[in-house]
Short mmCIF file of C-alpha atoms (C1' of nucleotides) in Angstrom, two decimals:
data_model
loop_
_atom_site.label_atom_id
_atom_site.label_comp_id
_atom_site.label_asym_id
_atom_site.label_seq_id
_atom_site.Cartn_x
_atom_site.Cartn_y
_atom_site.Cartn_z
CA UNK A 1 -50.01 11.37 36.82
CA UNK A 2 -48.96 8.18 35.10
CA UNK A 3 -47.74 7.63 31.57
CA UNK A 4 -49.62 5.06 29.53
CA UNK A 5 -47.57 2.63 27.48
CA UNK A 6 -48.33 -0.05 24.94
CA UNK A 7 -45.93 -2.79 23.94
CA UNK A 8 -46.03 -4.60 20.61
CA UNK A 9 -44.03 -7.70 19.78
CA UNK A 10 -44.87 -11.07 18.31
CA UNK A 11 -42.51 -12.87 20.68
CA UNK A 12 -44.01 -13.76 24.02
CA UNK A 13 -40.56 -13.94 25.56
CA UNK A 14 -39.81 -10.37 24.64
CA UNK A 15 -43.09 -9.11 26.01
CA UNK A 16 -42.41 -10.87 29.30
CA UNK A 17 -38.94 -9.43 29.56
CA UNK A 18 -40.14 -5.96 28.82
CA UNK A 19 -42.96 -6.22 31.36
CA UNK A 20 -40.59 -7.39 34.05
CA UNK A 21 -38.24 -4.52 33.32
CA UNK A 22 -41.07 -2.06 33.75
CA UNK A 23 -43.22 -3.61 36.49
CA UNK A 24 -41.42 -1.83 39.33
CA UNK A 25 -41.76 1.54 37.65
CA UNK A 26 -44.65 3.31 39.34
CA UNK A 27 -44.88 6.08 36.81
CA UNK A 28 -45.55 3.84 33.82
CA UNK A 29 -48.79 2.02 33.27
CA UNK A 30 -48.78 -0.73 30.67
CA UNK A 31 -52.23 -0.46 29.16
CA UNK A 32 -51.94 -3.61 27.10
CA UNK A 33 -49.64 -5.61 24.89
CA UNK A 34 -50.14 -6.69 21.29
CA UNK A 35 -48.70 -9.39 19.06
CA UNK A 36 -48.79 -7.23 15.94
CA UNK A 37 -49.35 -3.63 14.96
CA UNK A 38 -52.84 -4.39 13.73
CA UNK A 39 -54.53 -4.50 17.11
CA UNK A 40 -52.92 -1.23 18.09
CA UNK A 41 -54.13 0.50 14.97
CA UNK A 42 -57.64 -0.84 15.59
CA UNK A 43 -57.53 0.46 19.14
CA UNK A 44 -56.38 3.87 17.98
CA UNK A 45 -59.11 4.06 15.38
CA UNK A 46 -61.82 3.29 17.91
CA UNK A 47 -60.55 5.33 20.84
CA UNK A 48 -59.94 8.51 18.95
CA UNK A 49 -59.46 10.46 22.15
CA UNK A 50 -56.44 8.39 22.92
CA UNK A 51 -54.72 8.56 26.24
CA UNK A 52 -51.62 6.66 25.18
CA UNK A 53 -48.24 8.32 25.56
CA UNK A 54 -45.79 5.83 24.11
CA UNK A 55 -45.73 2.70 22.02
CA UNK A 56 -42.79 0.36 22.35
CA UNK A 57 -42.59 -1.84 19.30
CA UNK A 58 -40.52 -4.41 17.48
CA UNK A 59 -39.95 -4.03 13.75
CA UNK A 60 -40.60 -7.48 12.34
CA UNK A 61 -44.12 -8.55 13.17
CA UNK A 62 -46.89 -10.35 11.27
CA UNK A 63 -49.58 -8.32 9.49
CA UNK A 64 -48.62 -4.76 10.43
CA UNK A 65 -44.94 -4.39 11.22
CA UNK A 66 -43.21 -1.68 13.20
CA UNK A 67 -42.56 0.55 10.24
CA UNK A 68 -46.14 0.50 9.06
CA UNK A 69 -47.28 1.07 12.61
CA UNK A 70 -44.99 4.04 12.93
CA UNK A 71 -46.24 5.52 9.67
CA UNK A 72 -49.85 5.16 10.76
CA UNK A 73 -49.20 6.71 14.14
CA UNK A 74 -47.18 9.64 12.85
CA UNK A 75 -49.86 10.33 10.29
CA UNK A 76 -52.85 10.16 12.58
CA UNK A 77 -51.57 10.72 16.10
CA UNK A 78 -48.51 12.94 15.73
CA UNK A 79 -48.11 13.41 19.48
CA UNK A 80 -47.94 9.71 20.24
CA UNK A 81 -44.33 8.64 20.71
CA UNK A 82 -42.77 5.50 19.24
CA UNK A 83 -39.78 3.63 20.62
CA UNK A 84 -38.45 0.92 18.35
CA UNK A 85 -36.67 -2.00 19.92
CA UNK A 86 -35.06 -4.30 17.43
CA UNK A 87 -32.19 -6.63 16.78
CA UNK A 88 -31.73 -5.39 13.25
CA UNK A 89 -28.84 -3.01 12.90
CA UNK A 90 -29.24 -2.60 9.18
CA UNK A 91 -28.25 0.93 8.10
CA UNK A 92 -31.05 1.07 5.57
CA UNK A 93 -33.59 0.18 8.21
CA UNK A 94 -32.21 2.72 10.65
CA UNK A 95 -32.17 5.34 7.96
CA UNK A 96 -35.80 4.62 7.10
CA UNK A 97 -36.88 4.95 10.70
CA UNK A 98 -35.04 8.22 11.20
CA UNK A 99 -36.63 9.56 8.03
CA UNK A 100 -40.01 8.38 9.25
CA UNK A 101 -39.42 10.35 12.38
CA UNK A 102 -39.47 7.56 14.93
CA UNK A 103 -38.71 8.90 18.41
CA UNK A 104 -36.18 6.36 19.54
CA UNK A 105 -34.39 3.15 18.73
CA UNK A 106 -32.57 0.76 21.03
CA UNK A 107 -31.26 -2.74 20.45
CA UNK A 108 -33.04 -5.76 21.90
CA UNK A 109 -30.12 -6.57 24.10
CA UNK A 110 -30.30 -3.20 25.80
CA UNK A 111 -29.90 -3.02 29.56
CA UNK A 112 -32.84 -2.10 31.74
CA UNK A 113 -31.03 1.15 32.48
CA UNK A 114 -30.94 2.09 28.82
CA UNK A 115 -34.57 1.15 28.29
CA UNK A 116 -35.67 3.41 31.11
CA UNK A 117 -33.42 6.20 29.90
CA UNK A 118 -34.85 5.90 26.41
CA UNK A 119 -38.44 6.00 27.64
CA UNK A 120 -37.75 8.94 29.90
CA UNK A 121 -35.93 10.88 27.20
CA UNK A 122 -38.66 10.32 24.66
CA UNK A 123 -41.47 11.26 27.04
CA UNK A 124 -39.66 14.49 27.76
CA UNK A 125 -40.00 15.32 24.08
CA UNK A 126 -36.52 14.42 22.87
CA UNK A 127 -35.20 11.64 20.68
CA UNK A 128 -33.23 8.69 21.98
CA UNK A 129 -30.96 6.57 19.81
CA UNK A 130 -28.52 4.18 21.42
CA UNK A 131 -24.90 4.75 20.59
CA UNK A 132 -24.69 1.46 18.66
CA UNK A 133 -27.35 2.75 16.35
CA UNK A 134 -25.71 6.11 15.93
CA UNK A 135 -22.48 4.37 15.09
CA UNK A 136 -24.08 2.32 12.34
CA UNK A 137 -25.95 5.31 10.97
CA UNK A 138 -22.92 7.59 10.87
CA UNK A 139 -20.85 4.98 9.12
CA UNK A 140 -23.52 4.59 6.50
CA UNK A 141 -23.39 8.32 5.89
CA UNK A 142 -19.64 8.33 5.46
CA UNK A 143 -19.58 5.41 3.12
CA UNK A 144 -22.47 6.50 0.97
CA UNK A 145 -20.55 9.08 -1.02
CA UNK A 146 -17.49 8.72 -3.22
CA UNK A 147 -18.67 5.68 -5.15
CA UNK A 148 -20.84 7.82 -7.38
CA UNK A 149 -18.92 11.05 -7.60
CA UNK A 150 -16.08 9.83 -9.74
CA UNK A 151 -18.02 9.36 -12.93
CA UNK A 152 -18.71 13.08 -13.36
CA UNK A 153 -16.30 15.57 -14.87
CA UNK A 154 -15.52 18.83 -13.15
CA UNK A 155 -17.64 20.81 -15.57
CA UNK A 156 -20.55 18.45 -15.16
CA UNK A 157 -20.35 18.86 -11.41
CA UNK A 158 -20.31 22.64 -11.83
CA UNK A 159 -23.45 22.57 -13.91
CA UNK A 160 -25.14 20.02 -11.68
CA UNK A 161 -24.43 22.12 -8.63
CA UNK A 162 -25.95 25.23 -10.19
CA UNK A 163 -28.97 23.30 -11.37
CA UNK A 164 -29.57 22.02 -7.87
CA UNK A 165 -29.25 25.56 -6.59
CA UNK A 166 -32.38 26.39 -8.55
CA UNK A 167 -30.77 28.36 -11.33
CA UNK A 168 -32.27 28.32 -14.81
CA UNK A 169 -30.29 27.24 -17.83
CA UNK A 170 -29.75 30.82 -18.94
CA UNK A 171 -28.47 31.83 -15.51
CA UNK A 172 -26.06 28.93 -15.45
CA UNK A 173 -24.85 29.86 -18.91
CA UNK A 174 -24.23 33.41 -17.73
CA UNK A 175 -22.36 32.48 -14.59
CA UNK A 176 -20.16 29.94 -16.33
CA UNK A 177 -19.74 32.08 -19.47
CA UNK A 178 -21.21 29.39 -21.68
CA UNK A 179 -23.86 29.31 -24.33
CA UNK A 180 -27.20 28.14 -23.04
CA UNK A 181 -27.01 25.35 -25.58
CA UNK A 182 -23.90 24.06 -23.89
CA UNK A 183 -25.57 24.05 -20.54
CA UNK A 184 -28.50 22.23 -22.06
CA UNK A 185 -26.13 19.62 -23.40
CA UNK A 186 -24.60 19.15 -19.97
CA UNK A 187 -27.99 18.81 -18.38
CA UNK A 188 -29.00 16.30 -21.02
CA UNK A 189 -25.85 14.28 -20.49
CA UNK A 190 -26.25 14.40 -16.74
CA UNK A 191 -29.80 13.13 -16.98
CA UNK A 192 -28.80 10.18 -19.13
CA UNK A 193 -25.56 9.55 -17.27
CA UNK A 194 -27.15 9.57 -13.85
CA UNK A 195 -30.17 7.73 -15.14
CA UNK A 196 -32.77 10.13 -13.78
CA UNK A 197 -35.81 11.70 -15.37
CA UNK A 198 -35.69 15.41 -14.63
CA UNK A 199 -34.53 18.26 -12.43
CA UNK A 200 -35.85 16.55 -9.33
CA UNK A 201 -33.64 13.55 -9.97
CA UNK A 202 -30.62 15.71 -10.68
CA UNK A 203 -31.21 17.66 -7.50
CA UNK A 204 -31.38 14.51 -5.43
CA UNK A 205 -28.14 13.34 -6.96
CA UNK A 206 -26.46 16.64 -6.24
CA UNK A 207 -27.45 16.35 -2.63
CA UNK A 208 -26.28 12.77 -2.42
CA UNK A 209 -22.93 13.87 -3.83
CA UNK A 210 -22.73 16.64 -1.28
CA UNK A 211 -22.47 19.31 -3.96
CA UNK A 212 -24.95 21.48 -2.14
CA UNK A 213 -26.17 21.89 1.42
CA UNK B 1 7.95 3.13 4.90
CA UNK B 2 6.95 6.27 6.77
CA UNK B 3 3.86 8.38 6.46
CA UNK B 4 4.40 12.06 5.79
CA UNK B 5 2.31 14.48 7.78
CA UNK B 6 1.78 18.24 7.74
CA UNK B 7 0.27 20.20 10.59
CA UNK B 8 -1.47 23.55 10.18
CA UNK B 9 -2.50 25.82 13.03
CA UNK B 10 -2.02 29.48 13.81
CA UNK B 11 -1.39 28.79 17.49
CA UNK B 12 2.18 27.95 18.35
CA UNK B 13 1.05 26.21 21.48
CA UNK B 14 -1.10 23.80 19.57
CA UNK B 15 1.65 23.00 17.10
CA UNK B 16 4.01 22.24 19.97
CA UNK B 17 1.52 19.99 21.67
CA UNK B 18 0.81 18.13 18.49
CA UNK B 19 4.49 17.66 17.74
CA UNK B 20 5.15 16.33 21.21
CA UNK B 21 2.30 13.88 20.88
CA UNK B 22 3.75 12.56 17.65
CA UNK B 23 7.50 12.80 18.22
CA UNK B 24 7.83 9.30 19.62
CA UNK B 25 5.91 7.80 16.73
CA UNK B 26 8.50 6.30 14.40
CA UNK B 27 6.07 5.70 11.57
CA UNK B 28 5.06 9.34 11.15
CA UNK B 29 7.33 11.97 9.71
CA UNK B 30 6.27 15.59 10.22
CA UNK B 31 7.40 17.25 7.00
CA UNK B 32 6.66 20.77 8.17
CA UNK B 33 4.15 22.88 10.03
CA UNK B 34 2.27 25.93 8.81
CA UNK B 35 0.52 28.86 10.44
CA UNK B 36 -2.21 29.06 7.82
CA UNK B 37 -3.56 27.04 4.93
CA UNK B 38 -1.94 29.33 2.43
CA UNK B 39 1.57 27.95 2.72
CA UNK B 40 0.30 24.43 2.35
CA UNK B 41 -1.60 25.26 -0.80
CA UNK B 42 1.51 26.92 -2.21
CA UNK B 43 3.55 23.86 -1.39
CA UNK B 44 1.04 21.59 -3.06
CA UNK B 45 0.94 23.75 -6.16
CA UNK B 46 4.71 23.65 -6.56
CA UNK B 47 5.37 20.05 -5.61
CA UNK B 48 2.73 18.54 -7.83
CA UNK B 49 4.14 15.05 -7.30
CA UNK B 50 3.27 15.32 -3.66
CA UNK B 51 4.44 12.76 -1.17
CA UNK B 52 2.20 13.92 1.64
CA UNK B 53 -0.21 11.46 3.18
CA UNK B 54 -2.14 13.49 5.74
CA UNK B 55 -2.76 17.08 6.73
CA UNK B 56 -3.79 17.81 10.29
CA UNK B 57 -5.45 21.19 10.44
CA UNK B 58 -7.35 23.62 12.62
CA UNK B 59 -10.45 25.32 11.24
CA UNK B 60 -10.03 28.95 12.21
CA UNK B 61 -6.84 30.30 10.69
CA UNK B 62 -5.86 33.57 9.01
CA UNK B 63 -5.93 33.84 5.20
CA UNK B 64 -6.88 30.30 4.22
CA UNK B 65 -8.86 28.48 6.89
CA UNK B 66 -9.34 24.78 7.36
CA UNK B 67 -12.50 24.59 5.28
CA UNK B 68 -10.97 26.36 2.31
CA UNK B 69 -7.89 24.20 2.65
CA UNK B 70 -10.00 21.08 2.67
CA UNK B 71 -11.90 22.20 -0.42
CA UNK B 72 -8.67 22.89 -2.28
CA UNK B 73 -7.16 19.56 -1.32
CA UNK B 74 -10.22 17.48 -2.16
CA UNK B 75 -10.44 19.21 -5.51
CA UNK B 76 -6.82 18.91 -6.52
CA UNK B 77 -5.36 16.07 -4.48
CA UNK B 78 -8.23 13.71 -3.79
CA UNK B 79 -6.01 11.06 -2.20
CA UNK B 80 -4.55 13.39 0.37
CA UNK B 81 -6.28 12.90 3.71
CA UNK B 82 -7.43 15.69 6.00
CA UNK B 83 -7.91 15.44 9.74
CA UNK B 84 -9.59 18.45 11.31
CA UNK B 85 -8.82 19.26 14.91
CA UNK B 86 -10.97 21.97 16.35
CA UNK B 87 -12.63 23.28 19.45
CA UNK B 88 -15.79 24.26 17.59
CA UNK B 89 -18.60 21.82 18.06
CA UNK B 90 -21.05 23.78 15.99
CA UNK B 91 -23.44 21.43 14.17
CA UNK B 92 -23.43 23.60 11.07
CA UNK B 93 -19.67 23.46 10.91
CA UNK B 94 -19.60 19.72 11.40
CA UNK B 95 -22.25 19.29 8.80
CA UNK B 96 -20.29 21.36 6.32
CA UNK B 97 -17.14 19.35 6.89
CA UNK B 98 -18.93 16.05 6.46
CA UNK B 99 -20.48 17.33 3.25
CA UNK B 100 -17.07 18.50 2.09
CA UNK B 101 -15.82 15.00 2.66
CA UNK B 102 -13.20 15.67 5.32
CA UNK B 103 -11.64 12.41 6.52
CA UNK B 104 -11.79 12.94 10.24
CA UNK B 105 -12.64 15.36 13.02
CA UNK B 106 -11.51 15.31 16.64
CA UNK B 107 -11.78 17.95 19.34
CA UNK B 108 -8.75 19.92 20.45
CA UNK B 109 -8.89 18.44 23.90
CA UNK B 110 -8.55 14.91 22.51
CA UNK B 111 -6.22 12.48 24.25
CA UNK B 112 -3.03 11.37 22.58
CA UNK B 113 -4.63 7.94 22.26
CA UNK B 114 -7.52 9.32 20.24
CA UNK B 115 -5.25 11.40 18.02
CA UNK B 116 -3.18 8.36 17.13
CA UNK B 117 -6.30 6.29 16.58
CA UNK B 118 -7.72 8.95 14.29
CA UNK B 119 -4.54 9.19 12.23
CA UNK B 120 -4.23 5.45 11.97
CA UNK B 121 -7.87 5.01 10.98
CA UNK B 122 -7.70 7.69 8.33
CA UNK B 123 -4.46 6.42 6.83
CA UNK B 124 -6.05 3.00 6.53
CA UNK B 125 -8.65 4.61 4.27
CA UNK B 126 -11.51 4.97 6.72
CA UNK B 127 -13.15 7.97 8.33
CA UNK B 128 -12.70 8.92 11.96
CA UNK B 129 -15.07 11.15 13.87
CA UNK B 130 -14.87 11.33 17.63
CA UNK B 131 -17.98 10.31 19.50
CA UNK B 132 -18.54 13.88 20.74
CA UNK B 133 -18.78 15.02 17.17
CA UNK B 134 -21.09 12.22 16.18
CA UNK B 135 -23.32 13.10 19.10
CA UNK B 136 -23.61 16.73 18.02
CA UNK B 137 -24.19 15.80 14.42
CA UNK B 138 -26.90 13.27 15.17
CA UNK B 139 -28.74 15.69 17.41
CA UNK B 140 -28.71 18.27 14.67
CA UNK B 141 -30.28 15.74 12.32
CA UNK B 142 -33.06 14.92 14.76
CA UNK B 143 -33.90 18.50 15.52
CA UNK B 144 -33.77 19.79 11.99
CA UNK B 145 -37.16 18.47 10.99
CA UNK B 146 -40.59 19.20 12.33
CA UNK B 147 -40.34 22.98 12.40
CA UNK B 148 -41.04 23.28 8.70
CA UNK B 149 -43.31 20.35 8.09
CA UNK B 150 -46.35 21.69 9.84
CA UNK B 151 -47.20 24.40 7.35
CA UNK B 152 -48.07 21.93 4.59
CA UNK B 153 -51.37 20.12 4.29
CA UNK B 154 -51.54 16.40 3.81
CA UNK B 155 -52.44 16.75 0.19
CA UNK B 156 -49.62 19.19 -0.43
CA UNK B 157 -47.20 16.75 1.12
CA UNK B 158 -48.54 13.97 -1.10
CA UNK B 159 -47.98 16.03 -4.22
CA UNK B 160 -44.60 17.30 -3.06
CA UNK B 161 -43.46 13.78 -2.37
CA UNK B 162 -44.44 12.57 -5.82
CA UNK B 163 -42.81 15.58 -7.45
CA UNK B 164 -39.57 14.85 -5.64
CA UNK B 165 -39.84 11.25 -6.78
CA UNK B 166 -39.43 12.53 -10.33
CA UNK B 167 -43.00 12.04 -11.45
CA UNK B 168 -44.50 14.38 -14.02
CA UNK B 169 -47.63 16.36 -13.35
CA UNK B 170 -49.72 13.98 -15.43
CA UNK B 171 -48.38 10.96 -13.57
CA UNK B 172 -49.13 12.57 -10.24
CA UNK B 173 -52.63 13.39 -11.40
CA UNK B 174 -53.14 9.77 -12.39
CA UNK B 175 -51.87 8.28 -9.15
CA UNK B 176 -53.86 10.65 -6.95
CA UNK B 177 -56.92 10.53 -9.19
CA UNK B 178 -56.83 14.28 -9.76
CA UNK B 179 -56.98 16.50 -12.78
CA UNK B 180 -53.60 17.66 -13.97
CA UNK B 181 -54.82 21.21 -13.41
CA UNK B 182 -55.24 20.44 -9.74
CA UNK B 183 -51.75 19.07 -9.49
CA UNK B 184 -50.45 22.16 -11.24
CA UNK B 185 -52.24 24.29 -8.70
CA UNK B 186 -50.65 22.38 -5.86
CA UNK B 187 -47.23 22.70 -7.41
CA UNK B 188 -47.78 26.41 -7.90
CA UNK B 189 -48.89 26.85 -4.31
CA UNK B 190 -45.97 24.82 -3.03
CA UNK B 191 -43.51 26.93 -4.95
CA UNK B 192 -44.89 30.15 -3.55
CA UNK B 193 -45.50 28.74 -0.08
CA UNK B 194 -42.03 27.28 0.27
CA UNK B 195 -40.51 30.29 -1.44
CA UNK B 196 -38.50 28.35 -3.98
CA UNK B 197 -38.07 28.83 -7.71
CA UNK B 198 -38.61 25.48 -9.35
CA UNK B 199 -38.55 21.69 -9.14
CA UNK B 200 -35.05 21.69 -7.75
CA UNK B 201 -36.13 23.81 -4.83
CA UNK B 202 -39.18 21.66 -4.19
CA UNK B 203 -37.06 18.54 -4.28
CA UNK B 204 -34.62 19.94 -1.76
CA UNK B 205 -37.51 20.82 0.52
CA UNK B 206 -38.97 17.36 0.22
CA UNK B 207 -35.66 15.88 1.25
CA UNK B 208 -35.31 18.27 4.15
CA UNK B 209 -38.76 17.26 5.32
CA UNK B 210 -37.85 13.62 5.05
CA UNK B 211 -40.63 12.91 2.58
CA UNK B 212 -38.33 10.87 0.39
CA UNK B 213 -35.13 8.91 0.83
"C1'" DA C 1 -73.52 32.24 11.08
"C1'" DA C 2 -69.49 33.84 9.24
"C1'" DA C 3 -64.65 33.18 8.40
"C1'" DA C 4 -60.95 30.48 7.33
"C1'" DG C 5 -58.79 26.51 5.51
"C1'" DA C 6 -58.47 22.63 2.69
"C1'" DT C 7 -59.42 20.27 -1.44
"C1'" DC C 8 -60.52 20.40 -5.92
"C1'" DC C 9 -60.98 22.26 -10.87
"C1'" DC C 10 -60.25 25.44 -15.00
"C1'" DC C 11 -58.21 29.19 -18.17
"C1'" DT C 12 -54.53 31.91 -20.88
"C1'" DG C 13 -49.99 32.50 -21.83
"C1'" DT C 14 -44.86 32.25 -21.64
"C1'" DT C 15 -40.70 30.03 -20.46
"C1'" DT C 16 -38.05 26.09 -19.58
"C1'" DT C 17 -37.10 21.51 -19.75
"C1'" DC C 18 -36.40 17.40 -22.11
"C1'" DA C 19 -35.38 14.08 -26.11
"C1'" DG C 20 -32.97 13.43 -30.01
"C1'" DG C 21 -29.98 14.50 -33.27
"C1'" DG C 22 -25.82 17.04 -35.09
"C1'" DG C 23 -21.02 19.08 -34.71
"C1'" DT C 24 -15.72 21.14 -33.39
"C1'" DG C 25 -11.13 21.42 -31.11
"C1'" DT C 26 -7.93 19.88 -27.80
"C1'" DA C 27 -5.40 17.11 -24.66
"C1'" DA C 28 -4.32 12.87 -22.79
"C1'" DA C 29 -4.08 7.89 -23.04
"C1'" DA C 30 -3.53 3.55 -25.43
"C1'" DT D 1 -0.85 7.66 -33.97
"C1'" DT D 2 -5.28 6.70 -33.28
"C1'" DT D 3 -8.67 6.58 -29.98
"C1'" DT D 4 -10.91 8.35 -26.02
"C1'" DA D 5 -12.40 11.82 -22.95
"C1'" DC D 6 -13.56 16.35 -22.21
"C1'" DA D 7 -15.33 20.93 -23.07
"C1'" DC D 8 -17.75 23.38 -26.04
"C1'" DC D 9 -21.61 24.72 -29.48
"C1'" DC D 10 -26.05 24.32 -32.44
"C1'" DC D 11 -30.89 22.70 -34.06
"C1'" DT D 12 -35.88 21.03 -33.92
"C1'" DG D 13 -39.96 19.86 -31.76
"C1'" DA D 14 -42.76 18.23 -28.03
"C1'" DA D 15 -43.76 18.16 -23.26
"C1'" DA D 16 -43.67 20.07 -19.02
"C1'" DA D 17 -43.16 23.68 -15.90
"C1'" DC D 18 -44.16 28.23 -14.43
"C1'" DA D 19 -46.95 32.79 -13.66
"C1'" DG D 20 -51.21 34.64 -12.66
"C1'" DG D 21 -55.76 34.79 -12.64
"C1'" DG D 22 -60.43 32.65 -11.59
"C1'" DG D 23 -63.96 29.74 -8.92
"C1'" DA D 24 -66.72 25.57 -6.35
"C1'" DT D 25 -67.44 22.63 -2.46
"C1'" DC D 26 -66.74 20.99 1.98
"C1'" DT D 27 -65.16 21.05 6.88
"C1'" DT D 28 -63.46 23.16 10.90
"C1'" DT D 29 -62.86 27.05 13.76
"C1'" DT D 30 -64.26 31.34 15.67
#
DNA sequence: AAAAGATCCCCTGTTTTCAGGGGTGTAAAA
DNA sequence: TTTTACACCCCTGAAAACAGGGGATCTTTT
C-alpha cells in the first residue's frame, strides 16, 4: 500500500531536490511533477476518481499558484492533503494558508528529516507546521492588537462588546441602564469611527480587539 | 534604575522558589508577594501612582484568580505588565489569556533561564510565550475548524461569507445573480441552522469557519 | 420509484438597523 | 478659561433584517 504524491514547483532545481529526498522512500510513489498548479487541476478534473494522497507545492508559481491550487483542491477534493513548501515567511501569507485550511507548511530550507516528518504527519490526518512558521504566526497574533483598541472609549467598548454578543439595541440599553437612543448613538458612532458598514463589521472589529471569544 | 516586581501565588513553595530564582538579580526588586490577587488589587487602588513594572502571577488562586487580576490590571493600569506562570496547559485557558492580552505565559516547571528571559522580554515591551504554550495554542487553532463546517452547503457558505463581509442582502443577490428573496431565505436558514440571533452571530460563525479573514 | 437534499423564488408583516441631524452636562486638558 | 472629550439623550425617515409561512425544480441517495 503506497501513498501517491504529486509535486508542484516552477523551479527545476527544487523538483530535483525534492525527488532525491524522497527517492529512497519505498512507501511514497511520486506520480508526477508539475511546473504550475494548472496541470494538476486539469488532472484532477479529468481523473475524478483520484488516487492521489498528497500534493507538495510551492506558493509562487506561474498561472495557478499554490494558494489558488489549495483553494481548488479543498473545494473539490476535500480529502486530498496539501503540503506547502515555501521560502516566504510573511505572516499574512501564513495566516491566509491557515485560514484556507492547508495541511502543512515547511520552509524551503527544511531538512530531509523535517520533510519526511511533515509528510508522515499529514498523511496520518494531522497538521504539520514547522516551528519557524508557528513562531512567525504567533508573533503576528500578538502584535495585531493594541494599535486599534486605544481609539475607543470605555463605554464604546462596552456597547461594542454587547453588540457582538448578539444583543439587540433594547437589550443593551437595559443591561447598561441607558436609553435605547443612547445605544443607537454609540452604535452609529462606532460604525463611523471604525469605518465599517453594519453589525457584521462591528462584530469583526470586536473580535479583532479581543472583546469577545 | 531597578524594576519593581510583585509575585502572586497561593503556594508558599512556589513563592520561595521564585524568590530564590530572582534574589541574585540586582536589577529586579521584589516589592512584595501576595497569596491571592485581592491584595494586589487593593494595593493598586490605594497607590494610584503605582511604581510597579511587572506582576508575576499564578492562575488558580483563592478569591481573585490570575485571570481576574489580569482583567483588572489591563483595565486600570494598562502599562503594568503581567506574566502568568501556571501548570495548566489547557488550550481554552491559554486562548483566554491571549485574548485578555496577558504579556507572557510560562509553565511552572520553567528553568531559571526561561523565567529571566520572559521577564526581560516583557519589560522590553514584547510578549513572551514559552514554546510549549505556543505548541498547545497552535494545535487548538488547527483542530477547531472542520467539525462545524460540514453542515453547511456550498451555497450557504457563499452567502454567509458575503454577509460577514458586510454586504447587504441586495448586494449579495447581485453578486450571486439571485433574487433578494433567495438571499433572505438563505440568511434565515443560516440563522436557524447555526442557532444564532442576528448578523453578529452569523459573522462570528463565518470567522470561526475561516470563511473570512 | 420514492425520499431527501439542495437550490431557487415569493409573500406578509414586524422589528431593528442605519443615516443624518439635533442637543445637554461634566470633567479634564490646553 | 476655553476647548475638547466623554457620556448621555432625542428625532425622523428609509433601508435592511428578521419571523414565519409557502412552493418549484433538480440531483443524489435509498
